[in-house]
Amino acid sequence: MPARFRREMRWIYFAPLIAMGLLAAVVLWRVQAQVTSVDWVEHTDQVIRRAKDAQLLLRDLAIKIRSYWLSSDKRYLISFQDSDRRLKAELEAIAALVSDNPPQGRRLLDISDLKGAWIDTLQTLMAEPNAGRFAAPRLEQLDARFQDASDVLEQIVDEEDRLLQQRLSRQHEADRFIFVLVPLLSLLVAVALSYFGWREIQRASDQFATAVTKEAEANRAKDYFLATVSHELRNPLNSIMLLASIVLSNQKIDGEVRQRLKAIERAARTQAQLIEDLLDVSRIESGRMRLDVQSTDLPKVVAAAVDSMRLAAEAKSITLTEIIDTNVTRMAGDPRRLEQVVWNLLSNAIKFTPKGGKIQVRLERINSHVEIIVTDNGQGIPSSSVPYVFDRFWQAADTGESKAGTGLGLSIVKELVALHGGTVTAHSEGIGKGSTFTVRLPLPPATAPLLEARRHPTVSPTGDIAAASRLDGLSVLVVDDDPEACEALTKLLGSLGARVSAEDSAQGALRTLDGSLPDAVIADIEMPVLDGFFFARELRNREQHRDREIRVRVPLIALTAYGRVEDKIKILASGFDSHVVKPVDLAELSATIRSLVAARAA
């Protein structure tokens, strides 16, 4: 027996068996008592019946001896002897029945003595030559002996009847006691079992609460670890991408250098996407993945995802085509997450399609749902592996090629589609025959009102400076302790027409803001000594204490490498108006600045 099981084997687990055993013992006891009572009734009946028979035989003896004496008929004497033998047998049977009762035994001895006395009297009477003359007194004496024996037999009957009544009375008292004892015992057992059951339930609840607490602590530790890792990885990626964007904005560099810089930028973006995938998996596992559900133009979402992957396809000379069904209407969903679904499927198709291959993306409406179908003529999937392609960290093992990746993209697709109420399936005829991924999303009933389309700053997935919003005439203050990131942001925002100033600490930024107020402030969260949270709170506090005439709320944007929901809540609660997650996308940052400045002006 395992030690853990022995530790858990408390005696309370046997309490129901003990209680059932006690009740069974009581029931068996009463059954045995009832059987004994029946035996005693039968025993008493036998004693009384045989005693009555003996009394009848005594009367028969008296009649026969008198008849013989009056008629001298030998037949009466023979009948007397027969009745005497029967009487002797009855007395022996009674003696056997009352052998455990000494008083009854003494009464039987008295009967034997009386019997011996009347036999002696009878023999004396028959031996006398002139017995007839004295017959009457002798017969009266003999009748008295018979009567005495009959009286003793009556005493035996009365004693047996008294013992029977006494036993029945005890039986009735025991029955009344059991009538009270069994319900009381049952009640006590029920109370005891309820109490110990409650204790066990409480103990199990405490253990469950402890396990839940430990699990929550483990999840928090995991989330903290992932957040820390993502922060430490995003910071250098932010510098790489910003500096690469600055160099790429220089039109004087030659084509070869530009291509290498683009490769560096693509590698950095791939690394950023891997980090985002890990965080998405963490959100899914902890149940904190949330959708920003709104009225979504699915054709536009699919087209945007295809456009974002077109350069990657062209780099491998892959023909990427899309077929969009114009009958697909708006649906309720998260456009950013739906675009991520299509992007992940396309990224997977491009990865496993050789140069010169073909990929087709088709969006069509079928009855009450829409289908997004991504088909390629790449290396395909072994039929035995198709059921597992959406498992986390799954990698094709029989393709003969090694492809980079974490094996998370398709599992995230499955979870995101499920959150939208849809399904995703994979199909492949085998190695070298390509693969097809089909996403099915339900459409709302025609009568169901959809949410109004929300207008958010759009994010360009390529990070092209040409796609970023212009910031002409706007003054921006950048606060970051990282000089490289600070310089890169200054140059990039300046290339969009903004007048940019920079500070490397919260104290310096607050001093600058005491002199003049820019149109927007961009502050890093992770700064030494006084971090971005302190800076935001202090800035908002100073704004509250300014004169009413010059009280202006400066748009404040946080730069953070933390992307968790609780991090976003903390950022907004400290006084920031918005946030941008590192590595910074210039188009997203510029759109956010213009949006906040426009909102303040309105």
Coordinates of C-alpha atoms in Angstrom, one line a residue:
M1 CA 0.0 0.0 0.0
P2 CA 1.5 3.4 -1.0
A3 CA 2.7 5.5 1.9
R4 CA 0.6 8.4 0.7
F5 CA -2.5 6.2 0.8
R6 CA -1.7 4.9 4.3
R7 CA -1.4 8.5 5.5
E8 CA -4.8 9.3 4.2
M9 CA -6.4 6.2 5.7
R10 CA -8.0 7.8 8.7
W11 CA -10.3 5.8 10.9
I12 CA -13.2 8.0 10.0
Y13 CA -13.2 6.3 6.6
F14 CA -14.3 3.2 8.4
A15 CA -17.0 4.9 10.5
P16 CA -19.8 4.0 8.1
L17 CA -18.7 0.3 8.3
I18 CA -18.5 0.5 12.1
A19 CA -21.9 2.1 12.3
M20 CA -23.4 -0.6 10.0
G21 CA -21.6 -3.3 12.1
L22 CA -23.2 -1.9 15.3
L23 CA -26.7 -1.8 13.8
A24 CA -26.2 -5.3 12.3
A25 CA -25.1 -6.6 15.8
V26 CA -28.2 -5.1 17.4
V27 CA -30.4 -6.6 14.7
L28 CA -28.7 -10.0 15.1
W29 CA -29.0 -9.8 18.9
R30 CA -32.7 -9.1 18.6
V31 CA -33.2 -11.9 16.1
Q32 CA -31.4 -14.3 18.5
A33 CA -33.5 -13.1 21.4
Q34 CA -36.6 -13.7 19.4
V35 CA -35.5 -17.2 18.5
T36 CA -34.7 -17.9 22.1
S37 CA -38.1 -16.5 23.1
V38 CA -39.8 -18.9 20.7
D39 CA -37.7 -21.8 22.0
W40 CA -38.7 -20.9 25.6
V41 CA -42.4 -20.7 24.6
E42 CA -42.2 -24.1 22.9
H43 CA -40.3 -25.5 26.0
T44 CA -42.9 -24.2 28.4
D45 CA -45.7 -25.6 26.2
Q46 CA -44.1 -29.0 26.3
V47 CA -43.7 -29.0 30.1
I48 CA -47.3 -27.8 30.6
R49 CA -48.7 -30.3 28.1
R50 CA -46.8 -33.2 29.6
A51 CA -47.7 -32.1 33.1
K52 CA -51.4 -32.0 32.1
D53 CA -51.0 -35.4 30.6
A54 CA -49.4 -36.7 33.8
Q55 CA -52.3 -35.3 35.8
L56 CA -54.8 -37.1 33.5
L57 CA -52.8 -40.4 34.0
L58 CA -52.9 -39.9 37.8
R59 CA -56.7 -39.6 37.6
D60 CA -56.8 -42.6 35.3
L61 CA -54.7 -44.6 37.8
A62 CA -57.0 -43.6 40.7
I63 CA -60.1 -44.7 38.7
K64 CA -58.6 -48.0 37.6
I65 CA -57.3 -49.0 41.0
R66 CA -60.7 -48.2 42.5
S67 CA -62.5 -50.1 39.7
Y68 CA -60.2 -53.1 40.3
W69 CA -60.7 -53.0 44.0
L70 CA -64.5 -52.9 43.7
S71 CA -64.8 -55.5 40.9
S72 CA -61.6 -57.6 41.3
D73 CA -61.4 -57.6 37.5
K74 CA -57.8 -58.3 36.5
R75 CA -58.2 -56.2 33.4
Y76 CA -58.2 -53.1 35.5
L77 CA -55.0 -54.1 37.1
I78 CA -53.4 -54.6 33.7
S79 CA -54.7 -51.2 32.6
F80 CA -53.4 -49.7 35.8
Q81 CA -49.9 -51.1 35.1
D82 CA -50.0 -49.7 31.6
S83 CA -51.0 -46.2 32.8
D84 CA -48.3 -46.4 35.5
R85 CA -45.6 -47.0 32.8
R86 CA -47.0 -44.1 30.7
L87 CA -46.9 -41.9 33.8
K88 CA -43.3 -42.9 34.5
A89 CA -42.4 -42.0 30.9
E90 CA -44.1 -38.6 31.2
L91 CA -42.4 -37.8 34.5
E92 CA -39.0 -38.7 32.9
A93 CA -39.7 -36.4 29.9
I94 CA -40.7 -33.6 32.3
A95 CA -37.5 -34.2 34.3
A96 CA -35.5 -33.8 31.1
L97 CA -37.2 -30.6 30.2
V98 CA -36.8 -29.0 33.6
S99 CA -33.3 -30.3 34.3
D100 CA -31.9 -26.7 34.4
N101 CA -34.5 -25.7 37.0
P102 CA -33.7 -27.1 40.5
P103 CA -37.1 -26.1 42.1
Q104 CA -38.9 -28.0 39.4
G105 CA -36.6 -30.9 39.9
R106 CA -37.4 -31.0 43.6
R107 CA -41.1 -31.0 42.8
L108 CA -40.6 -34.0 40.5
L109 CA -38.7 -35.7 43.4
D110 CA -41.8 -35.1 45.5
I111 CA -44.0 -36.7 42.9
S112 CA -41.7 -39.7 42.8
D113 CA -41.9 -40.0 46.6
L114 CA -45.7 -39.8 46.5
K115 CA -45.7 -42.4 43.8
G116 CA -43.6 -44.7 45.9
A117 CA -45.9 -44.1 48.9
W118 CA -49.0 -45.0 47.0
I119 CA -47.3 -48.1 45.5
D120 CA -46.4 -49.2 49.0
T121 CA -49.9 -48.6 50.2
L122 CA -51.4 -50.5 47.3
Q123 CA -49.0 -53.5 47.8
T124 CA -49.8 -53.6 51.6
L125 CA -53.5 -53.5 50.9
M126 CA -53.3 -56.3 48.4
A127 CA -51.1 -58.4 50.7
E128 CA -53.5 -58.4 53.7
P129 CA -55.8 -61.5 53.8
N130 CA -58.8 -59.4 55.2
A131 CA -58.1 -56.3 53.1
G132 CA -61.7 -55.9 52.0
R133 CA -62.7 -55.0 55.5
F134 CA -60.2 -52.1 55.5
A135 CA -60.5 -51.1 51.8
A136 CA -62.4 -47.9 52.2
P137 CA -59.9 -46.1 54.5
R138 CA -57.0 -47.5 52.4
L139 CA -58.6 -46.2 49.2
E140 CA -59.2 -42.8 50.7
Q141 CA -55.5 -42.7 51.7
L142 CA -54.5 -43.7 48.2
D143 CA -56.8 -41.0 46.7
A144 CA -55.1 -38.4 48.9
R145 CA -51.7 -39.5 47.6
F146 CA -52.9 -39.2 44.0
Q147 CA -54.3 -35.7 44.8
D148 CA -51.0 -34.6 46.4
A149 CA -49.1 -35.7 43.2
S150 CA -51.6 -33.9 41.0
D151 CA -51.2 -30.8 43.1
V152 CA -47.4 -31.0 42.7
L153 CA -47.9 -31.3 38.9
E154 CA -50.2 -28.2 39.1
Q155 CA -47.4 -26.4 40.8
I156 CA -45.0 -27.3 38.0
V157 CA -47.5 -26.0 35.5
D158 CA -48.0 -22.8 37.4
E159 CA -44.2 -22.3 37.8
E160 CA -43.6 -22.8 34.1
D161 CA -46.4 -20.4 33.3
R162 CA -44.8 -17.9 35.7
L163 CA -41.4 -18.3 34.1
L164 CA -42.9 -17.9 30.6
Q165 CA -44.6 -14.6 31.6
Q166 CA -41.4 -13.4 33.2
R167 CA -39.4 -14.1 30.1
L168 CA -42.0 -12.5 27.9
S169 CA -42.0 -9.4 30.1
R170 CA -38.2 -9.2 29.8
Q171 CA -38.6 -9.6 26.1
H172 CA -41.0 -6.8 25.9
E173 CA -38.8 -4.6 28.0
A174 CA -35.8 -5.4 25.7
D175 CA -38.0 -4.6 22.7
R176 CA -39.0 -1.3 24.2
F177 CA -35.3 -0.6 25.0
I178 CA -34.3 -1.5 21.4
F179 CA -37.2 0.7 20.1
V180 CA -35.5 3.6 21.8
L181 CA -31.9 2.5 21.4
V182 CA -31.9 1.9 17.6
P183 CA -33.2 5.3 16.6
L184 CA -31.0 7.0 19.2
L185 CA -27.9 5.0 18.0
S186 CA -28.8 5.8 14.4
L187 CA -29.2 9.5 15.3
L188 CA -25.8 9.5 17.1
V189 CA -24.2 7.7 14.2
A190 CA -25.7 10.2 11.7
V191 CA -24.6 13.1 13.8
A192 CA -21.1 11.7 14.1
L193 CA -20.9 10.9 10.4
S194 CA -22.2 14.3 9.5
Y195 CA -19.7 16.0 11.8
F196 CA -16.7 14.0 10.6
G197 CA -18.0 14.3 7.0
W198 CA -18.1 18.0 7.5
R199 CA -14.6 17.9 8.8
E200 CA -13.4 15.9 5.8
I201 CA -15.2 18.2 3.5
Q202 CA -13.6 21.2 5.2
R203 CA -10.2 19.5 5.1
A204 CA -10.7 18.8 1.4
S205 CA -11.9 22.3 0.8
D206 CA -8.8 23.6 2.6
Q207 CA -6.6 21.4 0.5
F208 CA -8.4 22.5 -2.7
A209 CA -8.0 26.1 -1.6
T210 CA -4.3 25.5 -0.9
A211 CA -3.9 23.9 -4.3
V212 CA -5.7 26.7 -6.0
T213 CA -3.5 29.2 -4.2
K214 CA -0.4 27.4 -5.2
E215 CA -1.6 27.1 -8.8
A216 CA -2.4 30.8 -8.8
E217 CA 1.1 31.6 -7.3
A218 CA 2.7 29.3 -10.0
N219 CA 0.7 31.1 -12.7
R220 CA 1.8 34.5 -11.3
A221 CA 5.4 33.3 -11.2
K222 CA 5.1 32.0 -14.8
D223 CA 3.5 35.2 -15.9
Y224 CA 6.2 37.3 -14.1
F225 CA 8.9 35.1 -15.7
L226 CA 7.4 35.5 -19.2
A227 CA 6.9 39.2 -18.7
T228 CA 10.5 39.6 -17.5
V229 CA 11.9 37.6 -20.3
S230 CA 9.8 39.4 -22.9
H231 CA 10.9 42.7 -21.4
E232 CA 14.6 41.8 -21.6
L233 CA 14.2 40.5 -25.1
R234 CA 12.0 43.4 -26.4
N235 CA 14.4 46.1 -25.2
P236 CA 17.3 45.1 -27.5
L237 CA 14.9 44.3 -30.3
N238 CA 13.4 47.8 -30.0
S239 CA 16.9 49.3 -30.4
I240 CA 17.7 47.0 -33.4
M241 CA 14.4 47.8 -35.2
L242 CA 14.6 51.6 -34.5
L243 CA 18.2 51.9 -35.7
A244 CA 17.5 49.7 -38.7
S245 CA 14.6 52.0 -39.6
I246 CA 16.8 55.1 -39.3
V247 CA 19.5 53.6 -41.6
L248 CA 16.8 52.4 -44.1
S249 CA 15.4 55.9 -44.2
N250 CA 18.8 57.1 -45.6
Q251 CA 18.3 57.1 -49.4
K252 CA 22.1 57.2 -50.0
I253 CA 22.9 53.6 -49.0
D254 CA 23.4 51.2 -51.8
G255 CA 21.1 48.3 -52.6
E256 CA 23.2 45.5 -51.1
V257 CA 23.4 47.2 -47.7
R258 CA 19.7 48.0 -47.9
Q259 CA 18.8 44.3 -48.5
R260 CA 21.0 43.3 -45.5
L261 CA 19.4 45.9 -43.3
K262 CA 15.9 44.6 -44.3
A263 CA 17.0 41.1 -43.5
I264 CA 18.1 42.3 -40.0
E265 CA 14.8 44.1 -39.6
R266 CA 12.8 41.0 -40.7
A267 CA 14.8 38.8 -38.3
A268 CA 14.1 41.2 -35.5
R269 CA 10.3 41.2 -36.3
T270 CA 10.3 37.4 -36.4
Q271 CA 11.9 37.4 -33.0
A272 CA 9.3 39.9 -31.7
Q273 CA 6.5 37.7 -33.2
L274 CA 7.9 34.6 -31.4
I275 CA 7.8 36.6 -28.1
E276 CA 4.2 37.6 -28.8
D277 CA 3.3 33.9 -29.5
L278 CA 4.7 32.8 -26.2
L279 CA 2.7 35.5 -24.4
D280 CA -0.4 34.5 -26.3
V281 CA 0.0 30.9 -25.2
S282 CA 0.4 32.1 -21.6
R283 CA -2.8 34.2 -21.9
I284 CA -4.7 31.3 -23.4
E285 CA -3.5 28.8 -20.7
S286 CA -4.5 31.2 -17.9
G287 CA -7.9 32.1 -19.6
R288 CA -7.0 35.8 -19.9
M289 CA -7.1 35.9 -23.7
R290 CA -9.7 38.7 -24.4
L291 CA -11.2 39.6 -27.8
D292 CA -11.9 43.2 -28.8
V293 CA -15.2 42.2 -30.4
Q294 CA -16.6 44.7 -32.9
S295 CA -18.2 44.9 -36.3
T296 CA -15.5 43.5 -38.6
D297 CA -15.0 43.8 -42.3
L298 CA -13.6 40.3 -42.9
P299 CA -12.6 40.8 -46.5
K300 CA -10.6 43.8 -45.5
V301 CA -8.9 41.9 -42.7
V302 CA -8.0 39.0 -45.0
A303 CA -6.6 41.4 -47.6
A304 CA -4.5 43.2 -45.0
A305 CA -3.0 40.0 -43.8
V306 CA -2.2 38.9 -47.4
D307 CA -0.6 42.2 -48.1
S308 CA 1.5 42.0 -45.0
M309 CA 2.9 38.6 -46.1
R310 CA 3.3 39.5 -49.8
L311 CA 6.9 40.6 -49.4
A312 CA 7.9 37.4 -47.6
A313 CA 6.3 35.4 -50.4
E314 CA 8.0 37.4 -53.1
A315 CA 11.4 36.8 -51.3
K316 CA 10.9 33.1 -52.1
S317 CA 9.4 33.7 -55.6
I318 CA 6.1 32.3 -54.3
T319 CA 2.9 33.3 -56.2
L320 CA 0.5 34.5 -53.5
T321 CA -3.1 35.1 -54.7
E322 CA -6.3 35.8 -52.9
I323 CA -10.0 35.3 -53.9
I324 CA -12.4 37.4 -51.9
D325 CA -16.1 36.7 -52.0
T326 CA -17.9 40.0 -52.2
N327 CA -21.0 38.4 -50.5
V328 CA -19.2 38.2 -47.2
T329 CA -20.8 40.8 -44.9
R330 CA -19.6 42.2 -41.7
M331 CA -19.4 39.9 -38.7
A332 CA -18.7 40.2 -35.0
G333 CA -15.1 39.6 -34.2
D334 CA -11.7 40.9 -33.2
P335 CA -10.1 42.2 -36.4
R336 CA -6.6 42.2 -35.0
R337 CA -6.9 38.6 -33.8
L338 CA -8.6 37.5 -37.1
E339 CA -5.8 39.1 -39.0
Q340 CA -3.3 37.2 -36.8
V341 CA -5.1 33.9 -37.7
V342 CA -4.7 34.6 -41.4
W343 CA -1.1 35.8 -40.9
N344 CA -0.1 32.7 -39.0
L345 CA -1.6 30.4 -41.6
L346 CA 0.2 32.3 -44.4
S347 CA 3.4 32.4 -42.5
N348 CA 3.2 28.6 -42.0
A349 CA 2.4 28.1 -45.7
I350 CA 5.3 30.3 -46.9
K351 CA 7.7 28.5 -44.5
F352 CA 6.9 25.1 -46.0
T353 CA 6.4 26.0 -49.6
P354 CA 9.6 25.8 -51.8
K355 CA 10.7 28.6 -54.1
G356 CA 8.5 29.0 -57.1
G357 CA 5.5 27.5 -55.3
K358 CA 2.0 28.8 -55.1
I359 CA -0.3 29.8 -52.2
Q360 CA -3.9 30.7 -52.5
V361 CA -6.1 32.4 -49.9
R362 CA -9.8 32.1 -50.5
L363 CA -12.6 33.8 -48.5
E364 CA -16.1 32.7 -49.3
R365 CA -19.5 32.6 -47.7
I366 CA -21.2 29.2 -47.4
N367 CA -24.8 29.4 -46.0
S368 CA -24.6 30.6 -42.4
H369 CA -20.8 30.7 -42.1
V370 CA -17.7 32.0 -43.8
E371 CA -14.6 30.0 -44.8
I372 CA -11.0 31.2 -45.0
I373 CA -9.1 28.6 -47.0
V374 CA -5.3 28.7 -47.3
T375 CA -3.9 26.2 -49.8
D376 CA -0.3 25.6 -50.9
N377 CA 1.6 23.2 -53.0
G378 CA 4.4 22.8 -50.6
Q379 CA 5.9 19.8 -48.9
G380 CA 2.6 18.7 -47.3
I381 CA 1.9 16.8 -44.1
P382 CA 2.1 13.1 -43.4
S383 CA -1.4 11.7 -43.0
S384 CA -0.5 10.2 -39.6
S385 CA 0.5 13.7 -38.4
V386 CA -2.6 15.7 -39.6
P387 CA -4.5 15.2 -36.3
Y388 CA -1.6 16.7 -34.3
V389 CA -0.7 19.8 -36.4
F390 CA -2.6 22.1 -34.0
D391 CA -0.9 20.7 -30.8
R392 CA 1.5 23.1 -29.1
F393 CA 5.1 22.7 -30.0
W394 CA 4.3 20.2 -32.7
Q395 CA 6.9 19.9 -35.4
A396 CA 6.8 17.8 -38.5
A397 CA 9.3 15.0 -38.0
D398 CA 9.1 13.1 -41.3
T399 CA 9.5 15.9 -43.9
G400 CA 13.2 15.6 -44.2
E401 CA 13.7 19.3 -43.7
S402 CA 14.3 21.4 -40.6
K403 CA 12.3 24.6 -40.3
A404 CA 12.7 27.3 -37.7
G405 CA 9.8 28.0 -35.4
T406 CA 8.4 27.2 -32.0
G407 CA 5.4 25.1 -33.1
L408 CA 3.0 27.6 -31.5
G409 CA 1.5 29.4 -34.5
L410 CA -1.1 26.8 -35.5
S411 CA -2.1 26.1 -31.9
I412 CA -2.7 29.8 -31.4
V413 CA -4.8 29.8 -34.6
K414 CA -6.9 27.0 -33.2
E415 CA -7.5 28.9 -29.9
L416 CA -8.3 32.2 -31.5
V417 CA -10.7 30.6 -34.0
A418 CA -12.4 28.8 -31.1
L419 CA -12.8 32.1 -29.2
H420 CA -14.7 33.3 -32.2
G421 CA -17.0 30.3 -32.1
G422 CA -15.4 28.7 -35.2
T423 CA -13.3 25.7 -36.1
V424 CA -10.1 25.1 -38.1
T425 CA -9.1 21.9 -39.9
A426 CA -6.1 20.7 -41.8
H427 CA -5.9 18.4 -44.8
S428 CA -3.0 17.0 -46.8
E429 CA -2.7 14.1 -49.3
G430 CA 0.8 13.4 -48.0
I431 CA 4.4 14.4 -48.4
G432 CA 5.0 16.6 -51.4
K433 CA 1.3 17.2 -52.1
G434 CA 0.7 20.4 -50.3
S435 CA -1.8 21.2 -47.6
T436 CA -5.0 23.0 -47.0
F437 CA -6.1 24.8 -43.9
T438 CA -9.8 25.7 -43.6
V439 CA -11.2 28.2 -41.0
R440 CA -14.9 28.2 -40.5
L441 CA -16.5 31.2 -38.7
P442 CA -20.2 31.6 -37.9
L443 CA -22.1 34.6 -39.2
P444 CA -24.6 36.3 -37.0
P445 CA -28.4 36.1 -37.8
A446 CA -29.6 38.7 -40.2
T447 CA -31.7 40.3 -37.5
A448 CA -28.9 40.5 -34.9
P449 CA -27.5 44.1 -34.7
L450 CA -23.8 44.4 -35.0
L451 CA -21.6 46.7 -33.0
E452 CA -20.6 49.9 -34.7
A453 CA -17.2 49.6 -36.3
R454 CA -14.6 51.1 -33.9
R455 CA -11.9 53.4 -35.2
H456 CA -8.5 52.8 -33.8
P457 CA -5.1 53.9 -34.9
T458 CA -4.0 51.3 -37.5
V459 CA -0.8 49.5 -37.3
S460 CA 1.4 48.7 -40.3
P461 CA 3.0 45.3 -39.9
T462 CA 6.0 46.2 -42.1
G463 CA 7.1 49.3 -40.1
D464 CA 7.7 51.2 -43.3
I465 CA 8.3 54.9 -42.6
A466 CA 6.4 55.9 -45.7
A467 CA 3.3 54.3 -44.2
A468 CA 3.5 56.3 -40.9
S469 CA 1.3 59.3 -40.3
R470 CA 3.0 62.7 -40.7
L471 CA 3.5 64.8 -37.5
D472 CA 4.2 68.1 -39.1
G473 CA 4.1 71.0 -36.7
L474 CA 3.8 68.9 -33.6
S475 CA 6.3 69.1 -30.7
V476 CA 7.1 65.8 -28.9
L477 CA 9.1 65.1 -25.8
V478 CA 10.9 61.7 -25.6
V479 CA 11.9 60.4 -22.1
D480 CA 14.1 57.3 -22.2
D481 CA 17.2 56.3 -20.2
D482 CA 18.5 54.3 -23.2
P483 CA 20.5 56.8 -25.3
E484 CA 20.3 54.7 -28.4
A485 CA 16.6 54.2 -28.3
C486 CA 16.2 57.9 -27.4
E487 CA 18.3 59.0 -30.4
A488 CA 16.5 56.6 -32.7
L489 CA 13.0 57.8 -31.7
T490 CA 14.2 61.4 -32.0
K491 CA 15.4 60.9 -35.6
L492 CA 12.4 58.8 -36.7
L493 CA 9.8 61.2 -35.3
G494 CA 11.8 64.1 -36.7
S495 CA 11.7 62.4 -40.1
L496 CA 7.9 62.6 -39.9
G497 CA 8.0 66.4 -39.4
A498 CA 7.8 66.6 -35.6
R499 CA 10.0 68.9 -33.4
V500 CA 11.5 66.4 -31.0
S501 CA 13.4 67.0 -27.8
A502 CA 14.7 64.3 -25.5
E503 CA 15.5 63.7 -21.8
D504 CA 17.2 60.7 -20.2
S505 CA 15.4 60.8 -16.8
A506 CA 12.1 61.6 -15.2
Q507 CA 13.6 64.5 -13.2
G508 CA 14.9 66.2 -16.4
A509 CA 11.6 65.7 -18.2
L510 CA 9.7 67.3 -15.3
R511 CA 12.1 70.3 -15.4
T512 CA 11.6 70.7 -19.1
L513 CA 7.8 70.5 -18.7
D514 CA 7.9 73.3 -16.1
G515 CA 9.2 75.6 -18.8
S516 CA 7.1 74.6 -21.8
L517 CA 4.4 72.0 -22.7
P518 CA 4.8 69.9 -25.9
D519 CA 1.9 68.5 -27.9
A520 CA 2.7 65.0 -26.7
V521 CA 5.1 63.1 -24.3
I522 CA 6.5 59.7 -24.9
A523 CA 8.0 58.1 -21.8
D524 CA 9.7 54.7 -21.2
I525 CA 8.3 52.8 -18.2
E526 CA 11.5 51.1 -17.1
M527 CA 13.8 53.9 -16.0
P528 CA 16.2 53.8 -13.1
V529 CA 15.5 55.6 -9.8
L530 CA 12.2 57.3 -10.9
D531 CA 10.4 55.2 -13.4
G532 CA 7.7 56.0 -15.9
F533 CA 4.8 55.4 -13.4
F534 CA 6.3 58.1 -11.0
F535 CA 6.7 60.5 -14.0
A536 CA 3.1 60.1 -15.1
R537 CA 1.7 60.5 -11.6
E538 CA 3.9 63.5 -10.9
L539 CA 3.0 65.1 -14.2
R540 CA -0.8 64.7 -13.7
N541 CA -0.4 66.0 -10.1
R542 CA 1.4 69.2 -11.3
E543 CA -1.3 69.7 -14.0
Q544 CA -4.0 69.6 -11.3
H545 CA -2.2 72.4 -9.3
R546 CA -1.7 74.7 -12.3
D547 CA -3.9 77.8 -12.7
R548 CA -7.2 77.1 -14.3
E549 CA -6.3 79.3 -17.3
I550 CA -3.2 77.3 -18.2
R551 CA -4.4 73.9 -17.0
V552 CA -3.8 71.6 -20.0
R553 CA -3.7 67.8 -20.0
V554 CA -0.6 66.8 -22.1
P555 CA -1.1 63.5 -24.1
L556 CA 1.2 61.0 -22.4
I557 CA 2.2 57.7 -24.2
A558 CA 4.0 54.9 -22.4
L559 CA 6.7 52.8 -24.0
T560 CA 6.8 49.4 -22.4
A561 CA 8.1 45.9 -23.0
Y562 CA 5.4 44.5 -20.8
G563 CA 2.2 43.5 -22.7
R564 CA 0.1 41.8 -20.0
V565 CA -3.5 43.0 -19.2
E566 CA -2.5 43.9 -15.7
D567 CA 0.4 45.9 -17.0
K568 CA -1.9 47.9 -19.3
I569 CA -4.3 48.6 -16.5
K570 CA -1.5 49.8 -14.3
I571 CA -0.1 52.0 -17.1
L572 CA -3.5 53.7 -17.7
A573 CA -4.3 54.0 -14.0
S574 CA -1.0 55.9 -13.4
G575 CA -2.0 58.7 -15.8
F576 CA -0.9 57.6 -19.2
D577 CA -3.3 58.1 -22.1
S578 CA -2.1 55.2 -24.2
H579 CA 0.8 52.8 -24.5
V580 CA 2.9 51.2 -27.3
V581 CA 4.6 47.9 -26.8
K582 CA 8.2 47.4 -27.7
P583 CA 9.6 46.9 -30.2
V584 CA 8.1 50.1 -31.4
D585 CA 6.2 50.2 -34.7
L586 CA 6.6 53.7 -36.1
A587 CA 3.3 53.7 -37.8
E588 CA 1.5 52.7 -34.6
L589 CA 3.3 55.3 -32.6
S590 CA 2.7 58.1 -35.1
A591 CA -1.0 57.2 -35.4
T592 CA -1.4 57.1 -31.6
I593 CA 0.2 60.6 -31.3
R594 CA -2.0 62.1 -33.9
S595 CA -5.1 60.4 -32.4
L596 CA -4.4 61.8 -28.9
V597 CA -3.5 65.3 -30.1
A598 CA -6.7 65.4 -32.2
A599 CA -8.7 64.2 -29.2
R600 CA -7.3 66.9 -27.0
A601 CA -7.9 69.6 -29.6
A602 CA -11.6 68.4 -29.9

